[in-house]
Coordinates of C-alpha atoms in Angstrom, one line a residue:
Chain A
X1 CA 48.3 -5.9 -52.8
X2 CA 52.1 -5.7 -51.8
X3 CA 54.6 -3.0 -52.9
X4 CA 57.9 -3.0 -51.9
X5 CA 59.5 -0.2 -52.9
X6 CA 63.7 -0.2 -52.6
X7 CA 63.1 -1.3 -49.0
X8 CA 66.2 -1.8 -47.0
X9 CA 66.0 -3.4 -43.6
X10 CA 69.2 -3.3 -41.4
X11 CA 69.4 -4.3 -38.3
X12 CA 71.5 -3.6 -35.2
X13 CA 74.4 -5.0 -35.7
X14 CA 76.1 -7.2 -39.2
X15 CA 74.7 -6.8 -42.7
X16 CA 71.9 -5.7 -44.2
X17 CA 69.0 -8.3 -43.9
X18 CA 67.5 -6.6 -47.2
X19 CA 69.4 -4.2 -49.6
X20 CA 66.9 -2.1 -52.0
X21 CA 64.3 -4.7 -52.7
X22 CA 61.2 -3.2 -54.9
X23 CA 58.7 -5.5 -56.3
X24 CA 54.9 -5.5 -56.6
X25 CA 52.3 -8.6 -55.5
X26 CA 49.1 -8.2 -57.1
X27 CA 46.4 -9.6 -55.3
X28 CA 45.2 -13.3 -56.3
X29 CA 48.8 -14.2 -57.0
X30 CA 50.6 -17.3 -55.9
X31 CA 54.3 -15.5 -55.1
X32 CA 57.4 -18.7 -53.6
X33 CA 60.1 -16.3 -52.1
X34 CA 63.3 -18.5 -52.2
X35 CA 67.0 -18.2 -51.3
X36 CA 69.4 -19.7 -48.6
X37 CA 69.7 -19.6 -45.0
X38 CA 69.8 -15.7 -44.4
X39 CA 68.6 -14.5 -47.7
X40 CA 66.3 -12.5 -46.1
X41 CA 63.2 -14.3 -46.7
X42 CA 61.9 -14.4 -43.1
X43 CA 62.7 -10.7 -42.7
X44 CA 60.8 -9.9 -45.9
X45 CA 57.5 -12.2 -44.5
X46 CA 58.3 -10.2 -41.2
X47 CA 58.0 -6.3 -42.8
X48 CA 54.7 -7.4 -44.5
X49 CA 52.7 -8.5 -41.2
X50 CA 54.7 -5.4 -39.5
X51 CA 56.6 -7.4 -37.2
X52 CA 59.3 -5.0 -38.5
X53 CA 59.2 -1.5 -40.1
X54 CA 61.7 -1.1 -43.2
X55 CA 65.7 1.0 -42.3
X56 CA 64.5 2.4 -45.2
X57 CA 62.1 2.5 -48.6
X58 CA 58.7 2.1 -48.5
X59 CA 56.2 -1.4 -47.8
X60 CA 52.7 -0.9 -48.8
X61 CA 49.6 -3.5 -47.8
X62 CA 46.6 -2.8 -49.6
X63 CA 47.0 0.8 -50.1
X64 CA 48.4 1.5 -46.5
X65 CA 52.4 2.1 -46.2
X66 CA 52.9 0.3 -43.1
X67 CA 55.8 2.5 -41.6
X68 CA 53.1 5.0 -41.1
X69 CA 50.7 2.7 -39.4
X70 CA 50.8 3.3 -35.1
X71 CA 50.4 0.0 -33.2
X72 CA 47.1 0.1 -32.4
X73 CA 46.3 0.0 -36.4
X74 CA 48.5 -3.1 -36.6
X75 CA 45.8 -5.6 -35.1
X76 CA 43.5 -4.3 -38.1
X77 CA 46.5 -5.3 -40.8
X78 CA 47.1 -8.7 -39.8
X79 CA 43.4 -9.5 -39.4
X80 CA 43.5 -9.6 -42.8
X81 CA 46.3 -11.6 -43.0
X82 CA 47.0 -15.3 -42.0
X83 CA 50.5 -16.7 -41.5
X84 CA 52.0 -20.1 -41.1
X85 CA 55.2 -20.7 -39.6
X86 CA 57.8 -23.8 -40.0
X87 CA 57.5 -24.7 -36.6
X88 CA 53.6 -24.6 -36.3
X89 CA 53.3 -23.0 -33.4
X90 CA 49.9 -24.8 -32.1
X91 CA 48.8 -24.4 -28.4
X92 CA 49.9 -28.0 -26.8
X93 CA 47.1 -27.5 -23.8
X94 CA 44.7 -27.4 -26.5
X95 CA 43.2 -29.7 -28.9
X96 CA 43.2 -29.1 -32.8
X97 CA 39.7 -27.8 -32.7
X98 CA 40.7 -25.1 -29.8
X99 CA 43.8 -24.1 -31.9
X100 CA 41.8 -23.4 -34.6
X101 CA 38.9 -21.2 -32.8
X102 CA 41.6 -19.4 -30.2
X103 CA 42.0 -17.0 -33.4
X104 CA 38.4 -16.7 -33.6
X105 CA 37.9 -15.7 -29.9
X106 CA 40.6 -13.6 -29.7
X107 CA 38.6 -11.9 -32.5
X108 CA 35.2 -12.2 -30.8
X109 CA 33.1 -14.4 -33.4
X110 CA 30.1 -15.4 -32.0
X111 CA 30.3 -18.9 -30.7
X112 CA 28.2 -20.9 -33.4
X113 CA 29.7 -18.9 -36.1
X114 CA 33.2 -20.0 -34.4
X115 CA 32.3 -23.7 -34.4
X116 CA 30.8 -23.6 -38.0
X117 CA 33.9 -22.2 -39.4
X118 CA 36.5 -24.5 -37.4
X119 CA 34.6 -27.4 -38.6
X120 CA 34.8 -25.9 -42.1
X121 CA 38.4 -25.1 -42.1
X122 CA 39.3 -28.2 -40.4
X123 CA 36.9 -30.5 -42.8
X124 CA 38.8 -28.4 -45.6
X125 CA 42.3 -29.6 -44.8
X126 CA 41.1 -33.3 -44.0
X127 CA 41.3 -33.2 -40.1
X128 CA 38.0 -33.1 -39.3
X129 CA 38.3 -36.4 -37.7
X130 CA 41.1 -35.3 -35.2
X131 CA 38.8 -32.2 -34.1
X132 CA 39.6 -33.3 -30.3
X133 CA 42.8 -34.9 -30.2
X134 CA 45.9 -32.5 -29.1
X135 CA 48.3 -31.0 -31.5
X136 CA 51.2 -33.5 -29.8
X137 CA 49.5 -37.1 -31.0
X138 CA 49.8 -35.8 -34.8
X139 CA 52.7 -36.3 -37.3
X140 CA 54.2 -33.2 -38.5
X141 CA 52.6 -32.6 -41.7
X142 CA 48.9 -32.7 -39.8
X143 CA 50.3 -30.5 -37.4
X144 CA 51.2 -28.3 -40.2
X145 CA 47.4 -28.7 -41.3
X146 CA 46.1 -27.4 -38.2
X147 CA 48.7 -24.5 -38.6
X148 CA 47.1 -23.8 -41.3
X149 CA 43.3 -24.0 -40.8
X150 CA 44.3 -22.2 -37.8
X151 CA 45.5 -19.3 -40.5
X152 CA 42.7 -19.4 -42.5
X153 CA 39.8 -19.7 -39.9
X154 CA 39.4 -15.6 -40.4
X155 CA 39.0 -15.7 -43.6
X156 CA 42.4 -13.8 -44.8
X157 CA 42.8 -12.4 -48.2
X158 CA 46.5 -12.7 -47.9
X159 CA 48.5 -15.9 -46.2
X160 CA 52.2 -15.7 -45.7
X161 CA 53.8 -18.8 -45.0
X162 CA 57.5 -19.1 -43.8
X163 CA 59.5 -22.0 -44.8
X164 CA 56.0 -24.2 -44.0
X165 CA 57.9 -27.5 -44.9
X166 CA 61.3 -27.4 -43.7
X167 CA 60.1 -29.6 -40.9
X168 CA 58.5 -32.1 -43.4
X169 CA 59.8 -34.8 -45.6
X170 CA 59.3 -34.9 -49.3
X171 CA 55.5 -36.5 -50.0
X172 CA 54.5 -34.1 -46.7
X173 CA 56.2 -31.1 -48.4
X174 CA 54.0 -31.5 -51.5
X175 CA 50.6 -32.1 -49.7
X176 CA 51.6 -29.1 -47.5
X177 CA 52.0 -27.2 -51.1
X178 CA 48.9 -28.6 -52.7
X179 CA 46.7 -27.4 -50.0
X180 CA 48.5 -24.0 -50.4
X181 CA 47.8 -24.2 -54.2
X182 CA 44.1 -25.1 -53.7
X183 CA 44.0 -21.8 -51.2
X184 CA 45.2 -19.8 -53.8
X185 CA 42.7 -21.1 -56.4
X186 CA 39.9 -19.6 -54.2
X187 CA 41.3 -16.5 -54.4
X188 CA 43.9 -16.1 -51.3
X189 CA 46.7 -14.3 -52.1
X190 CA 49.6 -16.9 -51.2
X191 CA 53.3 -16.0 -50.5
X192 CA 55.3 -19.1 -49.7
X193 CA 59.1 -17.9 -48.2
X194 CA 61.0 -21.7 -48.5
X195 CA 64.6 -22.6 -49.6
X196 CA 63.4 -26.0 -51.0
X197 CA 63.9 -25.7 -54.7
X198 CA 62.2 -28.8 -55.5
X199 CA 58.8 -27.3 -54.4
X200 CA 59.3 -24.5 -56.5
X201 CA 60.2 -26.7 -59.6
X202 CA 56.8 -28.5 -58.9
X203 CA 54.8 -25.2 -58.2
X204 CA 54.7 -23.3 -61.6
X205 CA 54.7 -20.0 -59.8
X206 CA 56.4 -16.6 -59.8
X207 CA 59.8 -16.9 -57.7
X208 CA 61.1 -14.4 -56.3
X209 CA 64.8 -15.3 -55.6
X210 CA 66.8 -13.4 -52.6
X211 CA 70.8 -13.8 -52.6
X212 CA 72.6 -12.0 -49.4
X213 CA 69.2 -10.0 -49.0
X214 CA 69.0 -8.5 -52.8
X215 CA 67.0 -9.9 -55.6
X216 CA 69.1 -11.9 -57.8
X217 CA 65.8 -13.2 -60.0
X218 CA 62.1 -12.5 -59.8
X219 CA 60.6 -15.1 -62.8
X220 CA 57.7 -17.2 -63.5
X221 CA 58.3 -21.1 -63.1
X222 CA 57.1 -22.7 -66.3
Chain B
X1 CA 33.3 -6.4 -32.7
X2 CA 30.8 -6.8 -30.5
X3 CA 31.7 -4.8 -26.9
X4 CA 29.7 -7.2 -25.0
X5 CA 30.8 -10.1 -26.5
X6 CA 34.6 -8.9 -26.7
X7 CA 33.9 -7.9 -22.8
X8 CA 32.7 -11.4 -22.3
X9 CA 35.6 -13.0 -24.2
X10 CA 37.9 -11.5 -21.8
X11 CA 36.2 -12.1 -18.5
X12 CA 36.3 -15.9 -19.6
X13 CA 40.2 -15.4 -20.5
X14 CA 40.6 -13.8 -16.7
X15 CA 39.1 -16.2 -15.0
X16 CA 40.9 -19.1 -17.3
X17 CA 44.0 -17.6 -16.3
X18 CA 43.0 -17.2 -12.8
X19 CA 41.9 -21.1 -12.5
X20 CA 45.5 -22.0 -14.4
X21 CA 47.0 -21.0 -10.8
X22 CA 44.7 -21.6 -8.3
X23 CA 47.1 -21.8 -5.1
X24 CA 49.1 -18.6 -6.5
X25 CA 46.0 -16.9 -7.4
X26 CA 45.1 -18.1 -3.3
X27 CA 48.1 -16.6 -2.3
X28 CA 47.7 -13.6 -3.7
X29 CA 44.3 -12.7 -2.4
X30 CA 45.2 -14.0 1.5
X31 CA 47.9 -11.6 1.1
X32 CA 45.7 -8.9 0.2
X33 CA 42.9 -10.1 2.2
X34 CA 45.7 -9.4 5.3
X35 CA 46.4 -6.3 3.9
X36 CA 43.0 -4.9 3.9
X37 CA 41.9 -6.6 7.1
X38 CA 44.6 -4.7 9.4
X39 CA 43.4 -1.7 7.5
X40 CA 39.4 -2.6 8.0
X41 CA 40.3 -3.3 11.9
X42 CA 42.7 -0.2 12.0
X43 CA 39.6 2.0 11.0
X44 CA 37.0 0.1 13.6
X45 CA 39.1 1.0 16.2
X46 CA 40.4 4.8 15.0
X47 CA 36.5 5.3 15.2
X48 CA 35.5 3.8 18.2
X49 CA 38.7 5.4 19.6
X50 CA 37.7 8.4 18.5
X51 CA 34.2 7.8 19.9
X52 CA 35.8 7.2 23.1
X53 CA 37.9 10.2 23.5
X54 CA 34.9 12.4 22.6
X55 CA 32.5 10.8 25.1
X56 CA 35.1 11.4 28.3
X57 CA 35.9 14.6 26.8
X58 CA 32.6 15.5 27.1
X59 CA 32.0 14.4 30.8
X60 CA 35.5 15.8 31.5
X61 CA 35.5 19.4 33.1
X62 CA 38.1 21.6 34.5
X63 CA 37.0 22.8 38.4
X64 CA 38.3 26.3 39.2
X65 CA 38.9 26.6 43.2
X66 CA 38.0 29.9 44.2
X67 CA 39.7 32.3 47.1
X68 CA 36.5 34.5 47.1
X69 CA 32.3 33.6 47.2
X70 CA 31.0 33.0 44.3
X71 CA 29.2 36.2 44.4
X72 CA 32.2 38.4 44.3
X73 CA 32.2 40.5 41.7
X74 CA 36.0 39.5 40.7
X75 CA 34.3 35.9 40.3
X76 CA 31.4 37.0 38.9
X77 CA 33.2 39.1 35.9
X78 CA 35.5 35.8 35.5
X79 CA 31.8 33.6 35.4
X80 CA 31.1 36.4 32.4
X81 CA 34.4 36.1 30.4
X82 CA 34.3 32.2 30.4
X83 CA 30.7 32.5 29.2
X84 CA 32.0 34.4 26.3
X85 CA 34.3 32.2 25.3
X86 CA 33.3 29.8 21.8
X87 CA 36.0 26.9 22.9
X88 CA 33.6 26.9 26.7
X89 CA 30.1 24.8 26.7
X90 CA 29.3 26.2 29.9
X91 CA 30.1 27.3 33.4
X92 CA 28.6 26.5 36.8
X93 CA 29.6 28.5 39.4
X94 CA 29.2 26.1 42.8
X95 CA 29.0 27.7 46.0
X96 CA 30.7 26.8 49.0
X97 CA 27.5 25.3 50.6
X98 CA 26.3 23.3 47.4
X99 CA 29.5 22.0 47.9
X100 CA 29.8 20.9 51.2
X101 CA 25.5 19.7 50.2
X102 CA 27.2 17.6 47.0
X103 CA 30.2 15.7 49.4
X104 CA 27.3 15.1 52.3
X105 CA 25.2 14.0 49.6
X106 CA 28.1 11.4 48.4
X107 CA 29.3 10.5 51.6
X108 CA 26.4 10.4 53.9
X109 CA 27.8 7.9 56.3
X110 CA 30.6 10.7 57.4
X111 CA 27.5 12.6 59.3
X112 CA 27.7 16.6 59.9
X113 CA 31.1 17.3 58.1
X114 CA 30.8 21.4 59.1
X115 CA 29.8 20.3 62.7
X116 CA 32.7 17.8 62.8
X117 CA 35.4 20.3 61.6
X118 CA 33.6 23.4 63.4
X119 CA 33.6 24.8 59.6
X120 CA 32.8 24.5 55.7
X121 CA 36.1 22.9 54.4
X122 CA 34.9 23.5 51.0
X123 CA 35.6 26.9 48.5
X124 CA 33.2 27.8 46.2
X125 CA 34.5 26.9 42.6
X126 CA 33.7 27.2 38.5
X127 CA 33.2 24.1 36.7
X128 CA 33.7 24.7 32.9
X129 CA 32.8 22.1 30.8
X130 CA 34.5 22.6 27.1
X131 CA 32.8 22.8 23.8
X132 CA 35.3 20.3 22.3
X133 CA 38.0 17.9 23.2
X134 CA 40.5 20.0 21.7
X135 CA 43.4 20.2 24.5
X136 CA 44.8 23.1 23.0
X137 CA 41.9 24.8 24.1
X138 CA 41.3 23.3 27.4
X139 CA 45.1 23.9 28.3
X140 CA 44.0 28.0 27.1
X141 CA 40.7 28.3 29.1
X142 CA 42.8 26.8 32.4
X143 CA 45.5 29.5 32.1
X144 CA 42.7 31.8 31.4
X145 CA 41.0 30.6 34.7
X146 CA 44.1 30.2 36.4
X147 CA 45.3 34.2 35.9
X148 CA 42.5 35.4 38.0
X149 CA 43.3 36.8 41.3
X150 CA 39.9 34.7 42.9
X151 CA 41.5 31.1 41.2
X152 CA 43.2 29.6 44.1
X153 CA 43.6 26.4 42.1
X154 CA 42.9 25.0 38.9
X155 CA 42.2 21.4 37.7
X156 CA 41.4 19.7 35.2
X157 CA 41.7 15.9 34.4
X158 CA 43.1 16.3 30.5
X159 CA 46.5 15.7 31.0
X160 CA 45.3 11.9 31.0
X161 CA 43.3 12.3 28.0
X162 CA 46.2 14.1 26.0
X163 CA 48.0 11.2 26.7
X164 CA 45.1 9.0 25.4
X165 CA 44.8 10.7 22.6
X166 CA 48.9 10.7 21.7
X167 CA 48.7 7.1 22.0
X168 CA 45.7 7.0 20.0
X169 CA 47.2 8.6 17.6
X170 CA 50.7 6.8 18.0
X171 CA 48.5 2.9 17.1
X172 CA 46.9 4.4 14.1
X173 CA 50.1 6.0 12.5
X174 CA 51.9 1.8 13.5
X175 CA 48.3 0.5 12.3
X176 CA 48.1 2.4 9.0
X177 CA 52.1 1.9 8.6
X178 CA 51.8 -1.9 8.7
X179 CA 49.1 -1.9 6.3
X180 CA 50.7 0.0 3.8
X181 CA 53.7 -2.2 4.3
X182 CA 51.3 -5.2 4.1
X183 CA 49.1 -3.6 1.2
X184 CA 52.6 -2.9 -0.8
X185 CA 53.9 -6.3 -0.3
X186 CA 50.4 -7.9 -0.8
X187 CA 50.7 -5.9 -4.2
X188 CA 53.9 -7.7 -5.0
X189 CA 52.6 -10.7 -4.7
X190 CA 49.6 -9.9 -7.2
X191 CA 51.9 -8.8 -10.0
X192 CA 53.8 -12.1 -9.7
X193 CA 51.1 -14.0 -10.2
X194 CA 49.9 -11.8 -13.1
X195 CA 53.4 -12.2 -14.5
X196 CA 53.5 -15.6 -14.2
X197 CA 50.4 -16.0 -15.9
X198 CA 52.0 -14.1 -18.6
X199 CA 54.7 -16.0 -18.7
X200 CA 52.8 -18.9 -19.1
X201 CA 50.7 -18.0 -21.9
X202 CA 53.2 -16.5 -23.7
X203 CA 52.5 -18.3 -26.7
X204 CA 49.1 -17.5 -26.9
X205 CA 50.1 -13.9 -26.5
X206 CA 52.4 -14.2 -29.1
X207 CA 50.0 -15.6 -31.6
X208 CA 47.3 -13.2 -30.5
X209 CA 49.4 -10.7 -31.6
X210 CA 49.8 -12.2 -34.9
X211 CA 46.3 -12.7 -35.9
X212 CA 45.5 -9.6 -34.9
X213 CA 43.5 -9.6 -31.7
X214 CA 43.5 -6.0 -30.4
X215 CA 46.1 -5.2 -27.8
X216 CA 43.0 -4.7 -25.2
X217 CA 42.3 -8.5 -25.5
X218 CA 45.9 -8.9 -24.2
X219 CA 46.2 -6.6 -21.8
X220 CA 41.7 -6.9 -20.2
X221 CA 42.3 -10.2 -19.0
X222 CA 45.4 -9.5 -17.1
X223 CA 43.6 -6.2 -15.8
X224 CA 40.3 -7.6 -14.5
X225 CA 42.5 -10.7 -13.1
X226 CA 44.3 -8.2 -10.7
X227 CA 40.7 -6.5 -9.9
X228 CA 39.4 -9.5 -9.6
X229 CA 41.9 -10.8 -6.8
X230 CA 42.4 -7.6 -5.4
X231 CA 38.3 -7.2 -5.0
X232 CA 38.1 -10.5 -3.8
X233 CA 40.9 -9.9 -1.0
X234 CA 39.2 -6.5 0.4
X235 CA 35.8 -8.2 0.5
X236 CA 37.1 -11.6 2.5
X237 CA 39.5 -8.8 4.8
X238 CA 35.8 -7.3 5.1
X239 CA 34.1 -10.2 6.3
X240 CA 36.7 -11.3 8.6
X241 CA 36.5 -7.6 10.0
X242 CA 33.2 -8.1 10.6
X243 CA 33.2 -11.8 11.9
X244 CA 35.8 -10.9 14.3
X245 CA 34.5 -7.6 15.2
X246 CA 31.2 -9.7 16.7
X247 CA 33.1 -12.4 17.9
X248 CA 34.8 -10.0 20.2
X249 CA 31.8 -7.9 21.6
X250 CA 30.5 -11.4 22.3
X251 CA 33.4 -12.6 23.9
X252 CA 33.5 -9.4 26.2
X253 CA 29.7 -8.8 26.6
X254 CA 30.3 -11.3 30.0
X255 CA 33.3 -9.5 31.4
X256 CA 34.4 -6.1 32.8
X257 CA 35.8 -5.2 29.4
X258 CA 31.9 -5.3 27.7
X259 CA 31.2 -1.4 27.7
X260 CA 34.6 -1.0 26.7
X261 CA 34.5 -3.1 23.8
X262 CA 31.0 -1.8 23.3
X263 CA 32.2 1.6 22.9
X264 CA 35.3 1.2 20.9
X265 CA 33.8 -1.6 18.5
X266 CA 30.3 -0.9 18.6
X267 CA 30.0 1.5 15.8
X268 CA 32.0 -0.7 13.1
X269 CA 33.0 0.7 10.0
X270 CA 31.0 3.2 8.2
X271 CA 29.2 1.5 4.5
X272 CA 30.6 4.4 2.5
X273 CA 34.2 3.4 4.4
X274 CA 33.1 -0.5 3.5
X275 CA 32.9 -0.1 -0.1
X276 CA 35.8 2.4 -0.1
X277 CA 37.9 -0.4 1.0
X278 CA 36.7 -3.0 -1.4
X279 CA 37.3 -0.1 -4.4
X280 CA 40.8 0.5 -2.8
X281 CA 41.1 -3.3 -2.9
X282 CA 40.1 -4.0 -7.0
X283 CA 42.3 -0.9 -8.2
X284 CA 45.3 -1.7 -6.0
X285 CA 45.1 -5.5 -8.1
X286 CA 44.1 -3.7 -11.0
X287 CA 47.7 -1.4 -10.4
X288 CA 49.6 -4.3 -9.8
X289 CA 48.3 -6.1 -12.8
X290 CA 49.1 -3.6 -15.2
X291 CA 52.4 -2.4 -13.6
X292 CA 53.8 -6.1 -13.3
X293 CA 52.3 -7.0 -17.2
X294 CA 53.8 -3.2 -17.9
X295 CA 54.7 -3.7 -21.8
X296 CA 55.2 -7.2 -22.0
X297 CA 51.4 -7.7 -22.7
X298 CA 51.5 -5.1 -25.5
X299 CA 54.6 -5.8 -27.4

């Protein structure tokens, strides 16, 4: 599903962000990128939605090398793609239900279609009940919910979330992951970019681990 | 996707964005709907002007006073070579006794003018009347006229007209500089507010981006918001040309200035010229919206 292949990203000015990273994601995998502050975790999530095209090497998505993708293809990539961010990123001016169906409209579902599947997504991560409230009156692990109903609600084969719990505390952290593994378990492919080794411990995943934007260790947790 | 549901989808998003800022959206559109209007009145009166000038041009004629009787053959070839010119309508020679008939006929009260002065004060004399108001050619027939031995004098009232038509010509260039100016400006003040509105959904376009909306579900909304406004302004500038155009003829049916007014805004504006202006009006919005969004929608 993903192939990085000795992919170097370097931007304008400093160090490399990545230095020859290769590895392959097969689809249906559950994949924890880990590493410190500046590892290069972000930049790798960032190359696979084509916020950013590779210095050099080569990033393939489903077949397509992405480098050789114009911008008007990239709309067709990340509707395939869903992608939760630490800091949520939910629409204040609108209510959970809204932020959840705003990627729907944008894509042009039909409206009952729309308001079966936000119910759905919604009812899936247990916030159902807080359909109308707005994204401010919930704690930070049900805004991270929405975040990610709000990712799913197009039904993505692949979900990329970046650091989804480094604004949570420990028993948040955890849900947050549960709900990612139950994801994966109907068939998403999941890759979770986080620095908190304790998830990972708990996960019993394949890591791959990024030191000063090379891969020191690419395993799977027991 | 569904075109007419995607078109839909972005409509809604326009107007959404439109009812975000309702007293900059306002703004915008009295700005253009200034705009437009000096343009809609500047064209009223260009045509009624221009109906004006043609009318008196028409009536206008330049009178050749002749040395000789209009039977001389001198006058008589000069009758001929007028006739043959394209730029002349036609020529009437007037005798010296149709002359002196036409004054008594005027003047009644002044009795026996011939008897009075013991003779016929009047010459016998050409009147051309011109095809059209061009003064370049009414200035050529005169000096045609005028180098004929039998031409004693030669007048002809377009010097006034020439002036008329110079100052004519003067208000619409000031007319159609001020709206431009106005139009430009008016344009300005669209691309802010389409800017703004950018600004302020920022996020949204952000996360559009992400999820993979196409980039014409950015950039339509911002597009039909600045046709929408500047359609919107051209149609009220319309109206108010309109409005005001009756208001006056009202006003000035009562006075001395009625068959002026008549004649000048009588006509109004051509439909073809009507809808022009309301096109000019949606893609002069439409121009501002995409040139103030520029990139910043797309990347």
């Amino acid at each position: 599903m993903i192939v990085f292949d000795r992919v170097t990203k370097q931007y304008r000015a400093g160090e490399p962000a990545l230095r020859d990273v290769s590895f392959h994601i097969a689809p249906g995998e559950f994949v924890v990128i880990t590493g410190p502050s500046g590892a290069g975790k972000t930049t790798l999530l960032q190359l696979v939605y084509r916020e950013l095209v590779p210095s050099s090497g080569r990033v393939v998505v489903d077949g397509r090398e992405l480098a050789e993708m114009s911008w008007r293809q990239v709309p067709a990539l990340r509707r395939r793609i869903g992608i939760v961010f630490q800091d949520f990123r939910l629409l204040p001016r609108r209510t959970v239900a809204e932020n959840v169906s705003f990627v729907l409209r944008a894509l042009a579902w039909p409206v009952s279609r729309r308001r079966e599947r936000t119910r759905r997504v919604l009812e899936w991560v247990g916030l159902a009940h807080r359909a109308h409230d707005w994204p401010q009156s919930l704690s930070g692990g049900e805004q991270q919910r929405v975040a990610i109903a709000r990712a799913l609600a197009a039904e993505p084969r692949l979900l990329l979330a970046d650091e989804p719990t480094g604004n949570l505390d420990p028993a948040r952290s955890l849900e947050i992951l549960g709900l990612l593994r139950e994801i994966h378990s109907r068939g998403t492919t999941v890759v979770l970019a986080t620095h908190d080794m304790t998830l990972i411990e708990s996960a019993g995943v394949r890591e791959i681990h990024l030191r000063e934007g090379r891969i020191e260790e690419d395993r799977k947790v027991a | 996707m569904n075109f007419f549901r995607f078109s839909l989808e972005i409509l809604r998003s326009a107007v959404v964005d439109l009812g975000r800022r309702p007293i900059s959206s306002g703004l915008s559109v009295v700005a253009l709907t200034v705009a437009l209007f000096v343009l809609t009145v500047f064209l009223i009166l260009m045509h009624g002007v221009q109906d004006v000038l043609t009318r008196w041009s028409d009536q206008a004629a330049i009178e050749v006073f002749l040395s000789a009787p209009v039977d001389d053959p001198q006058v008589v070839d000069l009758l001929a070579r007028l006739e043959q010119e394209p730029a002349v309508r036609r020529v009437e020679a007037i005798s010296s006794g149709q002359a002196l008939e036409e004054f008594e006929h005027l003047f009644p009260d002044l009795g026996d003018v011939e008897s009075l002065l013991g003779e016929n004060p009047f010459s016998g004399s050409l009147r051309i009347v011109p095809a059209a108001p061009d003064t370049q050619e009414v200035s050529r027939i005169a000096k045609l006229a005028r180098g004929s031995t039998v031409a004693e004098a030669v007048r002809y009232d377009r010097q006034w007209l020439s002036s008329l038509a110079r100052l004519g010509r003067a208000l619409g260039w000031f007319m159609l500089v001020g709206a431009v100016v106005l139009l430009f400006a008016s344009l300005v003040t669209v691309g802010s507010v389409v800017r703004l509105a950018l600004d302020d959904k920022r996020e949204e376009v952000e996360l559009m981006r992400l999820v993979g909306a196409p980039a014409s579900f950015v950039v339509g909304p911002v597009l039909f918001s600045g046709a929408f406004l500047g359609l919107l302004g051209a149609l009220l500038a319309l109206g108010l040309a309109a409005a005001g155009r009756h208001f006056a003829l009202d006003a000035a049916e009562a006075t001395s200035l009625g068959v002026l007014a008549e004649l000048i805004l009588g006509r109004g504006l051509p439909a073809v010229e009507q809808v022009a202006i309301a096109v000019v009006g949606a893609l002069a919005g439409t121009l501002a919206a995409g040139l103030a969004a520029g990139r910043a929608a797309l990347r």
